[in-house]
Coordinates of C-alpha atoms and ligand atoms in Angstrom, one line a residue:
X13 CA 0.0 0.0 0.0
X14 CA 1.7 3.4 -0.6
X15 CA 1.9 5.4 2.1
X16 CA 1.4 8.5 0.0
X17 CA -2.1 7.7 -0.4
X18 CA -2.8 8.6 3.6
X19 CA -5.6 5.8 3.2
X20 CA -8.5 6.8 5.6
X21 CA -9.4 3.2 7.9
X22 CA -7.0 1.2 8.4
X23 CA -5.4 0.5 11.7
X24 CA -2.2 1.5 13.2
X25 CA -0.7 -1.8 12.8
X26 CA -1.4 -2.2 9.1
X27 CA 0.3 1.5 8.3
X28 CA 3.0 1.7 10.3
X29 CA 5.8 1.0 7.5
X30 CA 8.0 -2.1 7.6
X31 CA 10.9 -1.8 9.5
X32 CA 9.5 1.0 12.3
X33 CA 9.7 0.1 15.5
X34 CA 5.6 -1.5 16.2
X35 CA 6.7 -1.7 20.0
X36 CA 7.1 1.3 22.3
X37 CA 10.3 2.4 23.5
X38 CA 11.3 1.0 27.1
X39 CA 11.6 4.6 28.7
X40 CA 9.3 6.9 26.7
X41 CA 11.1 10.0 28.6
X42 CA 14.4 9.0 27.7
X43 CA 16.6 11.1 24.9
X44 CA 18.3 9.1 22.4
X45 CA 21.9 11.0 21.8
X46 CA 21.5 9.7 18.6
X47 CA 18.5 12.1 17.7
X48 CA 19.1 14.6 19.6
X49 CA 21.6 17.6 19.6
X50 CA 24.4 17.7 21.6
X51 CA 24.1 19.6 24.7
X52 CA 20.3 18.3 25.0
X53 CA 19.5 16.6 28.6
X54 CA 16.6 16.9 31.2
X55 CA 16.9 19.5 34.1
X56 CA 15.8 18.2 37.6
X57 CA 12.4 19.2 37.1
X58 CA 12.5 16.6 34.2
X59 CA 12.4 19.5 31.7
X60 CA 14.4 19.1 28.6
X61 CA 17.0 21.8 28.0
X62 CA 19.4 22.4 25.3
X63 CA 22.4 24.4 25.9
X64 CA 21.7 25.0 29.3
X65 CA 18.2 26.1 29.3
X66 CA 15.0 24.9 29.8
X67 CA 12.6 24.8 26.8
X68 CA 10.0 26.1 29.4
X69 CA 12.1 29.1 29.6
X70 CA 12.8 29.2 25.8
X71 CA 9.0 28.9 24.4
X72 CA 8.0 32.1 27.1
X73 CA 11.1 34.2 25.7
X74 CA 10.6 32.9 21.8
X75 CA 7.2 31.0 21.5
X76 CA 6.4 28.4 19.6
X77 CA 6.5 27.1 17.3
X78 CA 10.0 27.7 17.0
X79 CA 13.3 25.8 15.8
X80 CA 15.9 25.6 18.3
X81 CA 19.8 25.0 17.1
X82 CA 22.9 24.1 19.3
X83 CA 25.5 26.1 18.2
X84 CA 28.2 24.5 19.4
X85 CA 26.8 21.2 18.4
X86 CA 26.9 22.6 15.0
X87 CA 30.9 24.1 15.5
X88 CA 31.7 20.5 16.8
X89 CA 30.1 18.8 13.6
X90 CA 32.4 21.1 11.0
X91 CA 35.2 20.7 12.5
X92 CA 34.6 16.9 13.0
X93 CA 34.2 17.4 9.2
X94 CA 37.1 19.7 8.8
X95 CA 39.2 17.7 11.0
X96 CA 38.6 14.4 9.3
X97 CA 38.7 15.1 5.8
X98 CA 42.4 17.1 6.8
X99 CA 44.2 19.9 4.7
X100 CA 44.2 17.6 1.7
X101 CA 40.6 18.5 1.0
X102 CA 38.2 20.5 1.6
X103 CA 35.0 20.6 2.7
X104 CA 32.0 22.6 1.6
X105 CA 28.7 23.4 3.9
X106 CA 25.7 22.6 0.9
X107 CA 24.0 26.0 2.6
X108 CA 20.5 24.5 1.2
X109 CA 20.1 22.9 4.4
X110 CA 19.9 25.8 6.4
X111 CA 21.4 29.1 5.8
X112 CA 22.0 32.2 7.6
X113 CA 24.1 34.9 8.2
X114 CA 25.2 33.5 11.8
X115 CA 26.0 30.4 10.3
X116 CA 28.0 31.9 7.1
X117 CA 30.1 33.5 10.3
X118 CA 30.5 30.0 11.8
X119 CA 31.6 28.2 8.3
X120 CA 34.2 30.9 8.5
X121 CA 35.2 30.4 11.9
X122 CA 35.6 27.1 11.6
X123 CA 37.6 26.7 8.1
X124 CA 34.8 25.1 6.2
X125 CA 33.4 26.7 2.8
X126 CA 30.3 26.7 1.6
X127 CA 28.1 25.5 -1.4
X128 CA 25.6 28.3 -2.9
X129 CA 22.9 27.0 -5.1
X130 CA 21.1 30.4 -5.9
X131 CA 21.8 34.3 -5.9
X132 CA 20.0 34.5 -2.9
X133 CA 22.3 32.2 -0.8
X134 CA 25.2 33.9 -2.9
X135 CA 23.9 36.9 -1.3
X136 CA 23.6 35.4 2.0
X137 CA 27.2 34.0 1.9
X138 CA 28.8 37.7 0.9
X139 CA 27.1 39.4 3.0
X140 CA 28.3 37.6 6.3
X141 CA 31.7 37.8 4.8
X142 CA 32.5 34.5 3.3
X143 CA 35.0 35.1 1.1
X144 CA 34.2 34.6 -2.4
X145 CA 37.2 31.7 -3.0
X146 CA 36.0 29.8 -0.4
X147 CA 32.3 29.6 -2.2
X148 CA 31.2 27.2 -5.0
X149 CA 27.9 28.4 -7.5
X150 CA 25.8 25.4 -8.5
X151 CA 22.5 25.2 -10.1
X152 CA 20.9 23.3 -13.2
X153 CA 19.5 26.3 -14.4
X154 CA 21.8 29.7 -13.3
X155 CA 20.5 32.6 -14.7
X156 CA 22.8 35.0 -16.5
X157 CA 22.5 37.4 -13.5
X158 CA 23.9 34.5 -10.9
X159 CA 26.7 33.7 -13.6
X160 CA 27.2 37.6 -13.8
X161 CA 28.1 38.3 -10.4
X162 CA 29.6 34.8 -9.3
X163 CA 32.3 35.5 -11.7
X164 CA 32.5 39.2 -10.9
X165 CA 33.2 38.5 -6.9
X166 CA 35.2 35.4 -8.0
X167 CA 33.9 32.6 -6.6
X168 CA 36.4 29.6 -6.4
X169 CA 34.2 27.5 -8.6
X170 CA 31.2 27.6 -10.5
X171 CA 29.9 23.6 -11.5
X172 CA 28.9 23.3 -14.7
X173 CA 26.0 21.7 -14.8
X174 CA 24.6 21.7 -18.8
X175 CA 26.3 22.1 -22.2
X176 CA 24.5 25.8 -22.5
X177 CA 26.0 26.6 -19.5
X178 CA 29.7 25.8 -20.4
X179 CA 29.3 28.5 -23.1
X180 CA 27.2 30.9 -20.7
X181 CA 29.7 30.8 -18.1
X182 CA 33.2 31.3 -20.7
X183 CA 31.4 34.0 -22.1
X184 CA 30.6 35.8 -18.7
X185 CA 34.0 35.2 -17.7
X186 CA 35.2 36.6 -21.0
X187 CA 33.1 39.9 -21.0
X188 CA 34.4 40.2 -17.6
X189 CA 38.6 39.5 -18.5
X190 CA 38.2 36.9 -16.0
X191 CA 39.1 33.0 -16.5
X192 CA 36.8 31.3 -14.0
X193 CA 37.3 28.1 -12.1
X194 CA 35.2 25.3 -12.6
X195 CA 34.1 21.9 -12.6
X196 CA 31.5 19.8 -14.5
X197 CA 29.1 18.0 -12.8
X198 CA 28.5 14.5 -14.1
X199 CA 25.6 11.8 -13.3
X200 CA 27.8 8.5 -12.9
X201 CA 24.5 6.8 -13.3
X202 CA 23.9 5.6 -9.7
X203 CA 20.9 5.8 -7.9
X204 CA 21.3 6.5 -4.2
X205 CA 18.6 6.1 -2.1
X206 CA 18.4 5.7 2.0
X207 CA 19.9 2.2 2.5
X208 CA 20.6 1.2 -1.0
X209 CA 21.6 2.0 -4.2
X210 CA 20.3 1.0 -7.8
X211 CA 22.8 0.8 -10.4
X212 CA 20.2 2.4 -13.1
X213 CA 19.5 5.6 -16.0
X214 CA 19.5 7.5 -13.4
X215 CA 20.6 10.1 -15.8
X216 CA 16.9 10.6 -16.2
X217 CA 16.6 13.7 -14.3
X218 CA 17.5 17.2 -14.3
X219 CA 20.7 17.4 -13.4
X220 CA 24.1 17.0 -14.8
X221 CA 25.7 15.9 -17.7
X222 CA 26.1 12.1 -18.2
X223 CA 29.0 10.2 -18.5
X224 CA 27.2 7.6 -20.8
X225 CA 27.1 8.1 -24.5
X226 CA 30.4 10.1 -23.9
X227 CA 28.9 13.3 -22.9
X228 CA 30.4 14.4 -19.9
X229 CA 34.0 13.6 -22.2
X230 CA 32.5 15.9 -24.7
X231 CA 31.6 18.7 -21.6
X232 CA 35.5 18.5 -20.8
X233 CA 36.5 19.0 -24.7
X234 CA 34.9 22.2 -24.8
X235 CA 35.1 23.6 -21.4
X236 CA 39.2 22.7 -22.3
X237 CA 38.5 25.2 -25.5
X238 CA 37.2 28.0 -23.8
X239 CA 39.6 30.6 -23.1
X240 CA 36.9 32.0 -20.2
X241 CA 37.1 28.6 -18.0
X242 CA 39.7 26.9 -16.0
X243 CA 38.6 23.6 -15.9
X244 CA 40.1 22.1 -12.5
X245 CA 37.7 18.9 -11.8
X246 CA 34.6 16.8 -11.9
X247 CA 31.6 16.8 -9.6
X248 CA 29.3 13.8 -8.7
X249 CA 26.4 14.3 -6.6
X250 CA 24.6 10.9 -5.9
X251 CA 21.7 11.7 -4.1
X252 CA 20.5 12.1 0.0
X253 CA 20.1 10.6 3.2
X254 CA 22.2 8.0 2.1
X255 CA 24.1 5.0 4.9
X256 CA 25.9 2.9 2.0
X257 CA 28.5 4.2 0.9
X258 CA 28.3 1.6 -2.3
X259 CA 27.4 4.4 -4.1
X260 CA 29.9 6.4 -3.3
X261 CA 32.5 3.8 -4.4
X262 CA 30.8 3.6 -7.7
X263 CA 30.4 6.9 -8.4
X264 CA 34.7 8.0 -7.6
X265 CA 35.4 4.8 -9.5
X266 CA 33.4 6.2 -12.4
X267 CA 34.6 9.8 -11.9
X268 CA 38.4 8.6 -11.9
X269 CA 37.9 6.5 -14.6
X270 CA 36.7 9.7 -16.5
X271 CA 39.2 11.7 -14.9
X272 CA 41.9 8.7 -16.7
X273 CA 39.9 9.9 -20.3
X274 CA 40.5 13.0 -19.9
X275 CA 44.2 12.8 -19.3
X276 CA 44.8 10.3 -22.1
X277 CA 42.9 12.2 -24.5
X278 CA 44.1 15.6 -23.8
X279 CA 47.5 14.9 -21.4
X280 CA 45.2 16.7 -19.0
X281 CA 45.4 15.6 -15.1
X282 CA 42.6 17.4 -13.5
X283 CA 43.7 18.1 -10.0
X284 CA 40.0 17.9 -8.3
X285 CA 37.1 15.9 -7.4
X286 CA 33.8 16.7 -5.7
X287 CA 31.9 13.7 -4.3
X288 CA 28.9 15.6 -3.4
X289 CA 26.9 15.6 0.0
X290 CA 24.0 13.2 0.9
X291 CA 25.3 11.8 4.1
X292 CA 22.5 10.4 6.2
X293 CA 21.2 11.2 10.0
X294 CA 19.0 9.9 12.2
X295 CA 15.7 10.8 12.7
X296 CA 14.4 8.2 14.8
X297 CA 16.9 5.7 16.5
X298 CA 17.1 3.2 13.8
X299 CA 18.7 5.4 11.7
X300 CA 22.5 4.6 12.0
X301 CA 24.7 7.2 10.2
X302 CA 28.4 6.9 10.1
X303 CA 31.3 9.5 11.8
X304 CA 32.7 11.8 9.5
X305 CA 36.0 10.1 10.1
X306 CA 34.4 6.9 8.8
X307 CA 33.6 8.9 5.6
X308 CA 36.7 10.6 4.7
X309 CA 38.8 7.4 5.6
X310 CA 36.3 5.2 3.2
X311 CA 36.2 8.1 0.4
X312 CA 39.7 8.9 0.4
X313 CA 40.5 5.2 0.4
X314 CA 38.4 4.4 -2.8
X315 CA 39.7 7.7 -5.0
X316 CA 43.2 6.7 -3.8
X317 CA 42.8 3.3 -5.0
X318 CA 41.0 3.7 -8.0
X319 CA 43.5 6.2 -9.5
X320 CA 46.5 4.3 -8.0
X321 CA 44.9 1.6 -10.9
X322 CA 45.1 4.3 -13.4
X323 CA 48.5 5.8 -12.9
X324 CA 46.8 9.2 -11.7
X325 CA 47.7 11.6 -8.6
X326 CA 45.2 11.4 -6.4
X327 CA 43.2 14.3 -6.9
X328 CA 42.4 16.8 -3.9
X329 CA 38.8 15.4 -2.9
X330 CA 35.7 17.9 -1.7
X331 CA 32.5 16.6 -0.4
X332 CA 29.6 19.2 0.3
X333 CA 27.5 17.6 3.5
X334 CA 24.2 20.0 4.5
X335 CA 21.9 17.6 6.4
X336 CA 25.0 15.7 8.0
X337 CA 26.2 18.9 9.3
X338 CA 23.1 21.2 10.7
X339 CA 20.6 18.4 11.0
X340 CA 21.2 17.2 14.0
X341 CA 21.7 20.6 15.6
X342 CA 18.1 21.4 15.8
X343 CA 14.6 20.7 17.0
X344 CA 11.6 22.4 16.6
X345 CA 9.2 23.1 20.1
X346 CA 5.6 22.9 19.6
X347 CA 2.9 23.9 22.2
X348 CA -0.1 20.9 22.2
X349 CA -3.2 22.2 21.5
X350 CA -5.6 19.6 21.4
X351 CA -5.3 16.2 21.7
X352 CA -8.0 13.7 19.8
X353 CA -8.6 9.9 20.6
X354 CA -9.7 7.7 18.0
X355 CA -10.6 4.7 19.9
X356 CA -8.6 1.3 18.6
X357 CA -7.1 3.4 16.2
X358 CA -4.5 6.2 17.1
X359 CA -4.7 9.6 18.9
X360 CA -4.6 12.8 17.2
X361 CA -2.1 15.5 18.5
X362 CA -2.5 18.6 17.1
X363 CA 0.4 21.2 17.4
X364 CA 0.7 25.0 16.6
X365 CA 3.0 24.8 13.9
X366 CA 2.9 21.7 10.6
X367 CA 3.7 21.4 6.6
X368 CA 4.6 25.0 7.1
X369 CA 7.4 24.9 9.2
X370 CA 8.7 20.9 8.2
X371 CA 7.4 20.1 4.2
X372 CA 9.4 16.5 4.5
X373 CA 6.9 14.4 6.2
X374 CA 4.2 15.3 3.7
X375 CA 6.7 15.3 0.8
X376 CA 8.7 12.5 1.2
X377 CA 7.1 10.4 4.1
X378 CA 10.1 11.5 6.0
X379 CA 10.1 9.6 9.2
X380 CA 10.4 11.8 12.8
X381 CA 10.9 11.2 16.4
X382 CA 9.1 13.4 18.7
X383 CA 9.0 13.5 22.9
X384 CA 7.2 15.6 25.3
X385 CA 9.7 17.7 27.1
X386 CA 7.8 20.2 29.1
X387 CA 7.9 17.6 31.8
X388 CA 8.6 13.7 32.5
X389 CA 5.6 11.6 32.2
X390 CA 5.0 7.8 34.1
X391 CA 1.9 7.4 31.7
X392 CA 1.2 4.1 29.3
X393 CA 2.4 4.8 25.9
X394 CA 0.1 6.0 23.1
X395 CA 0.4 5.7 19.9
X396 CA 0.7 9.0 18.2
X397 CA -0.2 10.9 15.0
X398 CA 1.3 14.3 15.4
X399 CA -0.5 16.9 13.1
X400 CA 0.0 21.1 12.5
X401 CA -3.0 23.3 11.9
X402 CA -3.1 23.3 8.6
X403 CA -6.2 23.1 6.8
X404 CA -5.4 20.0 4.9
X405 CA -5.3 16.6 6.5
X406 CA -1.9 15.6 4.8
X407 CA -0.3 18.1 7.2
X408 CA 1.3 15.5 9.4
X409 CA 4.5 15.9 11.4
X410 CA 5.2 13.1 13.0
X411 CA 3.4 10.1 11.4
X412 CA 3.7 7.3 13.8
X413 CA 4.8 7.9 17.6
X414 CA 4.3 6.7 20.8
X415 CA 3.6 9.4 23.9
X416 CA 2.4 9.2 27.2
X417 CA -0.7 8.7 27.3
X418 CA -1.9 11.6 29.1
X419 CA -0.5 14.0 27.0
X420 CA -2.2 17.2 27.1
X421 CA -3.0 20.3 25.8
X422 CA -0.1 23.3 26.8
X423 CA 2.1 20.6 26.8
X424 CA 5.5 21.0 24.9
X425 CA 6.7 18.5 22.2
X426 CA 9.8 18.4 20.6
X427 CA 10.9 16.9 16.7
X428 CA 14.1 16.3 17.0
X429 CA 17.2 16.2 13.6
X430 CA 14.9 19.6 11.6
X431 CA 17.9 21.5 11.4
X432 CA 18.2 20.5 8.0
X433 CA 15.8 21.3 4.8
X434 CA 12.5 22.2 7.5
X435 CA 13.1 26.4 8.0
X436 CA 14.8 26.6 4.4
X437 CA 11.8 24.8 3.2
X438 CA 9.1 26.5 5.7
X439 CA 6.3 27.9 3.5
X440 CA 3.7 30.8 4.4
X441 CA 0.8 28.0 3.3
X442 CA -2.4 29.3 5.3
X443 CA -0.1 32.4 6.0
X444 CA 1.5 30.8 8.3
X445 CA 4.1 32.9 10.3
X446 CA 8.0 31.2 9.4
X447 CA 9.2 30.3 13.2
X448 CA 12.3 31.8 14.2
X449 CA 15.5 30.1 14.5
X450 CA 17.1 30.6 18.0
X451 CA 20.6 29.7 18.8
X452 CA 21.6 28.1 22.1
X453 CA 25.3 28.7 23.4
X454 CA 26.7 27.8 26.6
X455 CA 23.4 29.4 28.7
X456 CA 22.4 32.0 26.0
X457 CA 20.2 32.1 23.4
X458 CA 19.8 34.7 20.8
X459 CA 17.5 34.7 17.4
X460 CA 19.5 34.1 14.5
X461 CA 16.7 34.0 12.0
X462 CA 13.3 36.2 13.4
X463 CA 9.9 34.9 13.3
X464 CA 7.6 36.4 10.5
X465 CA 5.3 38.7 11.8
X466 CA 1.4 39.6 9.8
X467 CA 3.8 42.6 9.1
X468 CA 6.0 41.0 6.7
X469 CA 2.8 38.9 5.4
X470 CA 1.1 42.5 4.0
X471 CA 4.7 43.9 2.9
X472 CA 4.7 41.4 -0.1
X473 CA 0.8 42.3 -0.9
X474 CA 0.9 45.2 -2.7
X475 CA -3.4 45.3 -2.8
Ligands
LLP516 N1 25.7 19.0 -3.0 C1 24.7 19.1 -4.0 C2 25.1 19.3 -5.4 C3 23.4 18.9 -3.7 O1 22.5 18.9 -4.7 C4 23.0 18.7 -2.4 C5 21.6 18.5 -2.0 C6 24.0 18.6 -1.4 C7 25.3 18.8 -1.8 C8 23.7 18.4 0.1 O2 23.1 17.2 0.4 P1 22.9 16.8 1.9 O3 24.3 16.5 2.4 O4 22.3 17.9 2.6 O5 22.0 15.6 1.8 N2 15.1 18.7 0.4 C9 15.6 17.3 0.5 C10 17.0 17.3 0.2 C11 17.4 17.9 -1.1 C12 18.9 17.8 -1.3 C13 19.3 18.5 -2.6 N3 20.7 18.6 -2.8 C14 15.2 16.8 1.9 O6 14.6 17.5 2.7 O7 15.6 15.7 2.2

């Protein structure tokens, strides 16, 4: 049955999806480190705090709903990054994920750079002082605008990422006097998906140019002609969310095997290769990603051997993690406001937030974890559906969870791991205000990103 189809009747036990835990956990009040951010634990009063303070304290400062991140959770995760990929790469925050100008300031502080995928997280980046040679410009579809003024600030790289866009981006570059840095982006034809991978066309989609048929060698022909580029490597991007990191393997074999073509044909050695991001987190506690250190050691290991094989250098490596990096960091608090039993089937709890402030349950049946934290609770567990107030019946947080039974409403409920794609994916559906994002240091908190207010609603309405 697809899940997709949110079929009305059955019960819980024939739509909870294969593989999710169908038992409660043993301690319902417990926090899995796994899920949660770093500095998260429960006060003496049983009250979940994060950075030192109670999320009692936080909702009557901020309010709910509202996403709370751990800053130096986050500091700690790139330089884990930073530290395990060493000074022979380089590692590049995908800003998608979540971007701001406090955490443009942190990439800097803490050596990483950072992946831009528009001219509004171009913006972003420059304006909190990243400098422009530690920023890469992807996109399938750059305007001539983005192109413009990515050359003219001189980012480090711009990926290539179509055949109009090799000649788009020399002739910027030209206009300009400039020879611009860049790479191609190629789909090795590997499908990535959670906990597997399928070997097939996967070059049916938008992105990329495909190393089948001989086009990404063709990409590198011309991008070698143009007097406006400086071609200095190839770019794979396999997908998200991903544990196996059989794709990976796949995709630098493939890569260095191109990267062999390109030297043989032209006497060429390109010095770099992106791997892409995609690393997986957990949302709930079956989820088991792997350490960065675990990543770098396995990726370096593969592009090593693989171009050992082909006589090659071993090209400096980048990888651009978003999820694995701010994921984690962040939860978002919700305040109960009603609570509905369905007898034999599940209970309904409705919280003051939804599909406008985390898109991924409705849009790809992501899967959540979610605990009361307001207070500790000895209460049965109850199997939960945990729903916003939108007005559509799709808006579901948290699709299957258990709570204590006598959860109520003015309690507070936490979704752990929405650091990632949930604020840069929050909508104004219903007109819906965007929650704020609040960062939580060492006993301090301070808005990073400020909630909407009605004000900023009727700004964009011109009437
Ligand atoms: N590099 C490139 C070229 C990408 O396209 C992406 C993500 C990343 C890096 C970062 O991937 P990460 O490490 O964050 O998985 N909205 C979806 C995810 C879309 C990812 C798009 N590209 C979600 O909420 O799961």
């Amino acid at each position: 049955m697809s899940r997709s189809a949110h079929p009305a009747g059955p019960r819980h036990a024939d739509v909870l999806p294969e593989g999710h835990y169908s038992a409660p956990p043993a301690d319902l009040n417990q926090l899995d480190p796994k899920v949660w951010a770093r500095t998260v634990g429960r006060d003496e009063r049983g009250v979940v705090t994060v950075g030192g303070i109670g999320v009692d304290a936080l909702q009557r400062e901020f309010g709910t709903p509202a996403y709370f991140l751990d800053e130096d959770d986050f500091r700690a995760r790139c330089r884990a990054w930073a530290d395990a990929f060493g000074k022979d790469a380089d590692v590049f925050y995908a800003g998608k994920a979540f971007l701001s100008r406090a955490v443009v300031r942190w990439l800097k502080e803490e050596g990483l750079n950072l992946d831009v995928c528009s001219g509004g997280e171009l913006s972003t980046a420059l304006s909190a002082g990243m400098p422009a040679e530690r920023i890469a410009f992807h996109g399938n579809n750059k305007s001539e605008e983005e192109i413009r003024r990515a050359v003219e600030v001189g980012v480090g790289r711009i990926v290539l990422d179509s055949f109009q866009e090799i000649v788009r981006v020399a002739h910027v570059a030209q206009s300009l006097g400039k020879r611009q840095r860049v790479q191609i982006r190629v789909t090795v034809g590997v499908e990535a998906h959670t906990h597997e991978f399928i070997a097939t066309a996967h070059e049916d989609q938008k992105f990329g140019i495909a190393l089948a048929g001989g086009q990404a060698a063709e990409a590198v022909r011309r991008a070698l002609s143009l007097d406006g580029l400086e071609l200095i490597g190839i770019h794979s991007h396999i997908g998200s969310q991903i544990f196996d990191m059989a794709g990976f393997e796949v995709s630098a074999r493939r890569v260095v095997q191109l990267l062999a073509d390109v030297r043989d044909e032209h006497g060429v050695e390109l010095p770099e290769i992106d791997l892409g991001g995609g690393l997986g987190i957990a949302y709930t506690s079956d989820d088991d990603p792997r350490e960065p250190h675990d990543i770098a050691k396995a990726l370096s290991e593969i592009v090593t051997r693989e171009c050992e094989a082909a006589g090659l250098a071993t090209p400096r490596i980048s990888v651009e993690p978003g999820r694995a990096i701010v994921g984690p960091t962040a939860f978002t608090l919700y305040e109960v406001g009603t609570v509905k039993p369905l007898e034999g089937l599940r209970t309904y709890v409705s919280v003051d937030g939804g599909m406008s402030d985390n898109i991924r349950t409705a849009l790809y049946d992501a899967e959540y974890s979610v605990a009361l934290v307001s207070r500790t609770s000895d209460a049965e567990p109850m199997l939960v559906r945990v729903v916003g107030k939108h007005c559509e019946s799709g808006d579901i947080v948290v699709r299957d969870a258990f709570l204590p039974a006598d959860v109520a409403p003015g309690d507070l409920l936490a979704v752990p791991a929405t650091g990632a794609y949930c604020r840069s994916m929050a909508s104004n559906y219903n007109h819906a205000l965007r929650p704020p994002v609040v960062a939580v240091r060492d006993g301090e908190a301070r808005v990073i990103v400020r909630r909407e207010t009605e004000e900023d609603l009727l700004r964009l309405d011109v009437g």
